mmCIF file of N, CA and C in Angstrom:
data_model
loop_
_atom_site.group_PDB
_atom_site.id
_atom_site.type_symbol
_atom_site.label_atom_id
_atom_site.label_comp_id
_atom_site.label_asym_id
_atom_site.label_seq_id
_atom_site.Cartn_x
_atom_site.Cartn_y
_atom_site.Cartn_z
ATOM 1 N N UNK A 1475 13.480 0.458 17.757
ATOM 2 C CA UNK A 1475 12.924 -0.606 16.959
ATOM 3 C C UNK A 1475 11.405 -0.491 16.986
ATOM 4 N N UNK A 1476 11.061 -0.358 15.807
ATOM 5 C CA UNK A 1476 9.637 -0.900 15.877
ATOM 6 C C UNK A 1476 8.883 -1.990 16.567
ATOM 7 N N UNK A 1477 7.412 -1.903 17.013
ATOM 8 C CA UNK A 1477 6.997 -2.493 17.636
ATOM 9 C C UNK A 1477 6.215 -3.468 16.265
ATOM 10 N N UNK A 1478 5.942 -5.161 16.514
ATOM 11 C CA UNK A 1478 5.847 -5.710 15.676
ATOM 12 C C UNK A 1478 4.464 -6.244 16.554
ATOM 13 N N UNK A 1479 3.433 -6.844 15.536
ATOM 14 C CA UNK A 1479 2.589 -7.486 15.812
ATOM 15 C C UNK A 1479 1.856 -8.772 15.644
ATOM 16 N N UNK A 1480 1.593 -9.465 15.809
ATOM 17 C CA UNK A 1480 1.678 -10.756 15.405
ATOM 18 C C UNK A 1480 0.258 -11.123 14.603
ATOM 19 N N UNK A 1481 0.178 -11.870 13.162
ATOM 20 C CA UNK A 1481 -1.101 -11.539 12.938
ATOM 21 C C UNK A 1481 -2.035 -12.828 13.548
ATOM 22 N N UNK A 1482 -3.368 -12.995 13.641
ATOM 23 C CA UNK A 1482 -3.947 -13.370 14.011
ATOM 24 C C UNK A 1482 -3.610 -14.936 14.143
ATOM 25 N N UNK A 1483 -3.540 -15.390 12.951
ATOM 26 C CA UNK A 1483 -3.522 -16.582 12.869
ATOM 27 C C UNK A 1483 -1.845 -17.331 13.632
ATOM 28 N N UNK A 1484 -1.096 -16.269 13.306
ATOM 29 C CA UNK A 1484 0.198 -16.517 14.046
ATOM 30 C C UNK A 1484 1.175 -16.878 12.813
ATOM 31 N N UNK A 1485 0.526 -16.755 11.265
ATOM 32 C CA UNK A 1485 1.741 -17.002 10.534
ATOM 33 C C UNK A 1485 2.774 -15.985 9.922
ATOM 34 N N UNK A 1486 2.238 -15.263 10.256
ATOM 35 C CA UNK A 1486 3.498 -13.874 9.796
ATOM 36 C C UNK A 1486 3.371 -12.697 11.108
ATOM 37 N N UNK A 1487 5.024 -11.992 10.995
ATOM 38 C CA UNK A 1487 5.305 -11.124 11.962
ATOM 39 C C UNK A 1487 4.263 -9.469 11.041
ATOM 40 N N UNK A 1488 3.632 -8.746 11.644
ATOM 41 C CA UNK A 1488 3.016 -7.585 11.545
ATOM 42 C C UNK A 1488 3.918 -6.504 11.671
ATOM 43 N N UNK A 1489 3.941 -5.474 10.539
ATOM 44 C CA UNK A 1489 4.931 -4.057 11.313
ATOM 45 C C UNK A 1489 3.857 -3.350 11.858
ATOM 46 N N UNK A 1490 3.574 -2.423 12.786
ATOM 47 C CA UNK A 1490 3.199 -1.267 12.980
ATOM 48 C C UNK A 1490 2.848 -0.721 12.067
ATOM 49 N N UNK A 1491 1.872 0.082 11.769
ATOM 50 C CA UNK A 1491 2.022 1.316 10.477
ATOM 51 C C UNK A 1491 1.308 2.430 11.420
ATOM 52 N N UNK A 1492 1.880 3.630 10.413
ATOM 53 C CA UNK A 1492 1.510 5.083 10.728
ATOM 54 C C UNK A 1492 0.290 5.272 9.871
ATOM 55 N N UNK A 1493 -0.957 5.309 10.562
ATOM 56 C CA UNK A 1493 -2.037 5.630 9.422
ATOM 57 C C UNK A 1493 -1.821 7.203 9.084
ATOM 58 N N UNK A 1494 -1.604 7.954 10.187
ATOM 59 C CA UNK A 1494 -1.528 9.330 9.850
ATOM 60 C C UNK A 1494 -0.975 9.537 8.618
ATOM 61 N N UNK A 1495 0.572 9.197 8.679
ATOM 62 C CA UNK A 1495 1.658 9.370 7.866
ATOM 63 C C UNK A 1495 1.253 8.209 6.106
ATOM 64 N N UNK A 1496 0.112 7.646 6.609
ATOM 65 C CA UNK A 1496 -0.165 6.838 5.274
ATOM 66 C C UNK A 1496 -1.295 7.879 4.644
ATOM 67 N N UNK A 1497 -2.236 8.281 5.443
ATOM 68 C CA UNK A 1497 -3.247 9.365 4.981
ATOM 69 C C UNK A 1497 -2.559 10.735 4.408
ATOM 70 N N UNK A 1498 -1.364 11.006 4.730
ATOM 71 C CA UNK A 1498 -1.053 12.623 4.303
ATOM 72 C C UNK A 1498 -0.180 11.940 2.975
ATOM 73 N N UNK A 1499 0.165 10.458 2.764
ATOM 74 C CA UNK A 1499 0.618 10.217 1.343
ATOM 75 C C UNK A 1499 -0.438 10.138 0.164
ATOM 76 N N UNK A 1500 -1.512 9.554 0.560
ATOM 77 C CA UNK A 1500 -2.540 9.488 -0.238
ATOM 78 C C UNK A 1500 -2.667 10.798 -1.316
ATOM 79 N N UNK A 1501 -2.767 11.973 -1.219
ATOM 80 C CA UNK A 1501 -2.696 12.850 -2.071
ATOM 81 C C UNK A 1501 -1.655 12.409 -3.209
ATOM 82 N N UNK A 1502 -0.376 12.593 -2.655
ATOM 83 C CA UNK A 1502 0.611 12.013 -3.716
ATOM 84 C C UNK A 1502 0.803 10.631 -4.173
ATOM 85 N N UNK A 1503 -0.221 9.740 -3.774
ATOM 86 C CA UNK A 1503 -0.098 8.693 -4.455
ATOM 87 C C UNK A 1503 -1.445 8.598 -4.990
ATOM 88 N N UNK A 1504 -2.418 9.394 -5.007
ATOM 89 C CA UNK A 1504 -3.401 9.171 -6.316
ATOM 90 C C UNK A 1504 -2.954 10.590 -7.461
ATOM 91 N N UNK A 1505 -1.980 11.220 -7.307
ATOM 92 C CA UNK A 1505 -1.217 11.886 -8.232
ATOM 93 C C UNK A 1505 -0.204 10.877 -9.080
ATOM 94 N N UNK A 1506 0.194 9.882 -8.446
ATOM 95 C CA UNK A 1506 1.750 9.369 -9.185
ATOM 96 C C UNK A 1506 0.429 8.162 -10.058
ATOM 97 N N UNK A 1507 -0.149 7.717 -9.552
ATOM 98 C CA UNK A 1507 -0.620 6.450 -9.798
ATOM 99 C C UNK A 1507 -2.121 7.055 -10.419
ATOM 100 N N UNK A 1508 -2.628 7.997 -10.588
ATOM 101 C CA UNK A 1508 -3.489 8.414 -11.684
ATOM 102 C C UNK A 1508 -4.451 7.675 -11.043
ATOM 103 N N UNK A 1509 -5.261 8.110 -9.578
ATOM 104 C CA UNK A 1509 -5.986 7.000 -8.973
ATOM 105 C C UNK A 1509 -7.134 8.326 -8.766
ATOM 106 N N UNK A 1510 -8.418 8.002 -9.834
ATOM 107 C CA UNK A 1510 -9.420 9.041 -9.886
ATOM 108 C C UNK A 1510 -10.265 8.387 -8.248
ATOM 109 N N UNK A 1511 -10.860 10.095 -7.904
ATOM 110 C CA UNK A 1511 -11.601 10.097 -6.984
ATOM 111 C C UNK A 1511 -13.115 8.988 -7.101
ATOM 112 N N UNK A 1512 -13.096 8.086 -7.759
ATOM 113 C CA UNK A 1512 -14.259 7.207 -7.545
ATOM 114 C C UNK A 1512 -13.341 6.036 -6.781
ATOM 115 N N UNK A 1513 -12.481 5.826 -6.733
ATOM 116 C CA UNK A 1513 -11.644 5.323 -5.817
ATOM 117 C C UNK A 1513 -11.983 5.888 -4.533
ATOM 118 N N UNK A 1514 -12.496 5.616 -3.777
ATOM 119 C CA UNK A 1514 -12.858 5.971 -2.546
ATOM 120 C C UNK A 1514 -11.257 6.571 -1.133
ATOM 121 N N UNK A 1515 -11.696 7.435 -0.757
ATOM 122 C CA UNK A 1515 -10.742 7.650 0.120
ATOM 123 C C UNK A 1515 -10.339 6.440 1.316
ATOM 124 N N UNK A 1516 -10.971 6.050 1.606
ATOM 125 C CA UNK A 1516 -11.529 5.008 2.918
ATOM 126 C C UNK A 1516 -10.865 3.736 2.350
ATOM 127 N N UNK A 1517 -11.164 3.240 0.962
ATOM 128 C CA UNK A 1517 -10.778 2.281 0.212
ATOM 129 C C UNK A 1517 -9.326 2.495 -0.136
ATOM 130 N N UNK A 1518 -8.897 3.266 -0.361
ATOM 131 C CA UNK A 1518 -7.166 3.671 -0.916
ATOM 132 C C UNK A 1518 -6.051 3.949 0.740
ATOM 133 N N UNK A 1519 -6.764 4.158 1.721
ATOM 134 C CA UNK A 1519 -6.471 4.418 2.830
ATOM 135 C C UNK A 1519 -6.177 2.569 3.641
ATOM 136 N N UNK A 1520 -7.025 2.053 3.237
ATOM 137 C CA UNK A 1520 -7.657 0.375 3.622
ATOM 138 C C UNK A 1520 -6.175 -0.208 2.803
ATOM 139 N N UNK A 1521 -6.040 -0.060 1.570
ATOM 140 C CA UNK A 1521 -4.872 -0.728 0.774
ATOM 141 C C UNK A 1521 -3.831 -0.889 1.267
ATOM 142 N N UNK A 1522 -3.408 0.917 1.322
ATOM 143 C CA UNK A 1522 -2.072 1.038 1.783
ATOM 144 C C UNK A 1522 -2.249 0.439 3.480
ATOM 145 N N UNK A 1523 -2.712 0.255 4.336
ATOM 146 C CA UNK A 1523 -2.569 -0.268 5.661
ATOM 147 C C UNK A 1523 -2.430 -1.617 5.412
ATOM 148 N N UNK A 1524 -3.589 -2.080 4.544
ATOM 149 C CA UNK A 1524 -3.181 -3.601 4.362
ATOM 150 C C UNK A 1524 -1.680 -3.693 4.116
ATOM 151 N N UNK A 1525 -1.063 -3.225 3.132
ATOM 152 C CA UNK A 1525 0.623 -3.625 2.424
ATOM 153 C C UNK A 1525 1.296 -3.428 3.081
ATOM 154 N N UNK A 1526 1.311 -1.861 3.987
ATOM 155 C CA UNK A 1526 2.097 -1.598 5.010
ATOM 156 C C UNK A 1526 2.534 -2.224 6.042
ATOM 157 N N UNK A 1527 1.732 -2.713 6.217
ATOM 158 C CA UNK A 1527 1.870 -3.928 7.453
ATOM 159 C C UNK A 1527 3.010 -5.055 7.382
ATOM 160 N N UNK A 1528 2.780 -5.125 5.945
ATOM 161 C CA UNK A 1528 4.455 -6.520 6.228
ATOM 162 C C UNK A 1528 5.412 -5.997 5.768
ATOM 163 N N UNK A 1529 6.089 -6.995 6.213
ATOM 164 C CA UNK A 1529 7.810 -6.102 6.804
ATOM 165 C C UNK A 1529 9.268 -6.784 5.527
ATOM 166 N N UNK A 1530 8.384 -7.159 4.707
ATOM 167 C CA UNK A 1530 9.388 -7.541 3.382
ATOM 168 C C UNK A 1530 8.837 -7.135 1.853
ATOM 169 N N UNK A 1531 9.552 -6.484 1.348
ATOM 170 C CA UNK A 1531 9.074 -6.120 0.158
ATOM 171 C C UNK A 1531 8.583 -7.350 -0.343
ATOM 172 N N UNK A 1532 8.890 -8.732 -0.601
ATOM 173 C CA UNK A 1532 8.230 -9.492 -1.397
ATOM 174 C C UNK A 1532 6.504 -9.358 -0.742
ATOM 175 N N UNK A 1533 6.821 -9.672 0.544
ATOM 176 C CA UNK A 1533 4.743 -9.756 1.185
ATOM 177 C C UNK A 1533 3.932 -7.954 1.131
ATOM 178 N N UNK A 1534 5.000 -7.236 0.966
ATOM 179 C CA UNK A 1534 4.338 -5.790 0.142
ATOM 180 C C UNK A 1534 3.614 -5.796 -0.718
ATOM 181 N N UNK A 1535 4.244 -6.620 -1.773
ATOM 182 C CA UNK A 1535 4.441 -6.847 -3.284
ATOM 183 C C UNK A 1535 2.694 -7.409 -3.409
ATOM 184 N N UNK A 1536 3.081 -9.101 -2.778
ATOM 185 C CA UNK A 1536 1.582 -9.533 -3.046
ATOM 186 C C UNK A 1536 0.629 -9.085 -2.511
ATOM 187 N N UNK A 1537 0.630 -8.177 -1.335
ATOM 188 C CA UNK A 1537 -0.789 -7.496 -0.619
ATOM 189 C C UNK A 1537 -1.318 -6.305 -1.473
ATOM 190 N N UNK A 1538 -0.217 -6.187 -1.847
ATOM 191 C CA UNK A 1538 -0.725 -4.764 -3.232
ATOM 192 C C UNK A 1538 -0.692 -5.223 -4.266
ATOM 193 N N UNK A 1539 -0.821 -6.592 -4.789
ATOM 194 C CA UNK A 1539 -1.416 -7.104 -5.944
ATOM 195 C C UNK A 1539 -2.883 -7.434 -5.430
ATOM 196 N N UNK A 1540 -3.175 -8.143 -4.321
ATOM 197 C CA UNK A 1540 -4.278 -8.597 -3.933
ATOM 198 C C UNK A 1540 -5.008 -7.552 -3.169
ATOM 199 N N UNK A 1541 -4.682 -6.133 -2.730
ATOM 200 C CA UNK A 1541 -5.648 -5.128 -2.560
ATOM 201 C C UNK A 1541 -6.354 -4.492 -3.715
ATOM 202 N N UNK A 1542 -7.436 -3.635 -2.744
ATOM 203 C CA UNK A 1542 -8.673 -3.466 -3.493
ATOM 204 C C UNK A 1542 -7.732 -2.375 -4.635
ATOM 205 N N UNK A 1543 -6.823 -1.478 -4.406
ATOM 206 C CA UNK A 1543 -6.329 -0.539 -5.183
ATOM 207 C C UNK A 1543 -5.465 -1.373 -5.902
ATOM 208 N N UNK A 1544 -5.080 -2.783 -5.697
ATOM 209 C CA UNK A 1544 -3.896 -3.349 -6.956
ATOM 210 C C UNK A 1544 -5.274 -3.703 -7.730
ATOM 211 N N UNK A 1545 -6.044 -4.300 -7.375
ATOM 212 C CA UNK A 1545 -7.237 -4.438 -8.243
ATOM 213 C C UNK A 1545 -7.677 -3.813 -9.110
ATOM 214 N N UNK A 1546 -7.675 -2.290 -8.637
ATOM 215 C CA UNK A 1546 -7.986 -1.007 -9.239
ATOM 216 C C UNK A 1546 -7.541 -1.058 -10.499
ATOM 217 N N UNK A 1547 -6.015 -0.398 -9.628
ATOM 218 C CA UNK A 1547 -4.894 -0.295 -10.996
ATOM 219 C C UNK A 1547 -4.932 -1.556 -12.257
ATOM 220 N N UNK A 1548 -5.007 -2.810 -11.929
ATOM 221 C CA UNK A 1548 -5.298 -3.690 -12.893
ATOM 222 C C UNK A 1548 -6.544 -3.299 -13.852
ATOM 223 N N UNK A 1549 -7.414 -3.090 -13.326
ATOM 224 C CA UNK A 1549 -8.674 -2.972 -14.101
ATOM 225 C C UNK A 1549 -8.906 -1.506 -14.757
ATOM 226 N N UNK A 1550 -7.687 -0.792 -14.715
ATOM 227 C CA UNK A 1550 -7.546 0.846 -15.246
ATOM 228 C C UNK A 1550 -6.640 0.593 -16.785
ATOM 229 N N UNK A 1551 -5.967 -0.853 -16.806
ATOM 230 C CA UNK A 1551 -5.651 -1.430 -17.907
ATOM 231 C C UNK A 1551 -4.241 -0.085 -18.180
ATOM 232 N N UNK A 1552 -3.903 -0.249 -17.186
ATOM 233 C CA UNK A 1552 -2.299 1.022 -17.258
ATOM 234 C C UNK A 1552 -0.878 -0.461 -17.313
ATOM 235 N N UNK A 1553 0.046 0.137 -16.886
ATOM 236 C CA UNK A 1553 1.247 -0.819 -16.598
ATOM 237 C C UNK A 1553 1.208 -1.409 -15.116
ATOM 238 N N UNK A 1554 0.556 -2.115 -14.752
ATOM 239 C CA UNK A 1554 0.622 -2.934 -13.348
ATOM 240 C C UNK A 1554 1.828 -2.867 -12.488
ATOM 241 N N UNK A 1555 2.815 -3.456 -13.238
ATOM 242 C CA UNK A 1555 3.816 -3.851 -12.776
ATOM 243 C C UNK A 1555 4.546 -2.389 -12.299
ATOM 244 N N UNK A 1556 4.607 -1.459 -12.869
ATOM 245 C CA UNK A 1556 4.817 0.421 -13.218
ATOM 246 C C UNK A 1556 4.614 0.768 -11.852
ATOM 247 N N UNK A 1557 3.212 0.779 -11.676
ATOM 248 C CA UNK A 1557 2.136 1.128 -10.901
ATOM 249 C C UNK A 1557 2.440 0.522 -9.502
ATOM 250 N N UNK A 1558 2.800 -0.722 -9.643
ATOM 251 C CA UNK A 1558 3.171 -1.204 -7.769
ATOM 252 C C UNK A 1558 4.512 -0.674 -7.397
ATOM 253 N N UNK A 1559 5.533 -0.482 -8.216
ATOM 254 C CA UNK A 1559 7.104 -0.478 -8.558
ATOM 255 C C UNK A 1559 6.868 1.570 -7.692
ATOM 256 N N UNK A 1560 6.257 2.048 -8.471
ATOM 257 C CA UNK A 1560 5.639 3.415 -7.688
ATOM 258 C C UNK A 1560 5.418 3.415 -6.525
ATOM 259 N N UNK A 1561 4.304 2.503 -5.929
ATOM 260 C CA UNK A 1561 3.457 2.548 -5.122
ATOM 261 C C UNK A 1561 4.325 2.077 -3.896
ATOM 262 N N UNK A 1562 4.741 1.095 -3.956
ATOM 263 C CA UNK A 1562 5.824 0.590 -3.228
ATOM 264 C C UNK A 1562 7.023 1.203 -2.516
ATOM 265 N N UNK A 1563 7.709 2.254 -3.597
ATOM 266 C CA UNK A 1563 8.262 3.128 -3.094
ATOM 267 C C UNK A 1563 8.167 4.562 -2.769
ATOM 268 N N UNK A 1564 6.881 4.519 -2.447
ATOM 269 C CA UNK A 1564 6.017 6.089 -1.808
ATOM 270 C C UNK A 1564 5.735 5.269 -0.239
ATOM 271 N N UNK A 1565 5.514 4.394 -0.320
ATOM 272 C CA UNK A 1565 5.643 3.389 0.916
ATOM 273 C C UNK A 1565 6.804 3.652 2.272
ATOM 274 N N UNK A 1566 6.390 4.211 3.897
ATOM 275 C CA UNK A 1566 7.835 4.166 4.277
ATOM 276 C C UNK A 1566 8.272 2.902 4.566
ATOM 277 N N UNK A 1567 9.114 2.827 4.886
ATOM 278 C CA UNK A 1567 9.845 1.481 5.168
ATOM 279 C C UNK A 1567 9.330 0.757 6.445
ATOM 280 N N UNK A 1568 9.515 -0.605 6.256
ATOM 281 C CA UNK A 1568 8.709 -1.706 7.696
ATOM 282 C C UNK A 1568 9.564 -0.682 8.715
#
């Protein structure tokens, strides 16, 4: 079982994440998701840790609407909804 973490404030349970294993996806997810290099590495790296972290696809869902890369993708004026539905499942599991 994964080790869980509690977040600060104490209102939601935290998963663990693999940054390694989130950094060697990054290639293939600024391939699927058409995420040009002015997107910062550091910044697309920051996203996926933020989302990764919770342990239900619905609180996935809104942390990668409300990260800096759901931001992105919104303001690239593509299919949003497309784009997380992707992103989400390049994601490993809580």
């Amino acid at each position: 079982m994964k080790p869980r973490h509690t977040h600060a404030g104490g209102h939601a349970s935290l998963t663990a994440v693999n940054v390694d294993r989130l950094t060697r996806l990054m290639p293939q997810i600024r391939r699927r998701l058409a995420v040009r290099r002015d997107f910062s590495d550091a910044a697309l790296l920051a996203s996926l840790i933020a989302i990764a972290r919770h342990p239900s696809h619905q609180e996935r869902w809104h942390a990668a609407e409300a990260s800096t890369l759901g931001r992105h993708l919104a303001a690239t004026g593509g299919d949003l909804h497309r784009a997380l539905v992707t992103l989400l499942s390049l994601l490993p599991q809580p």
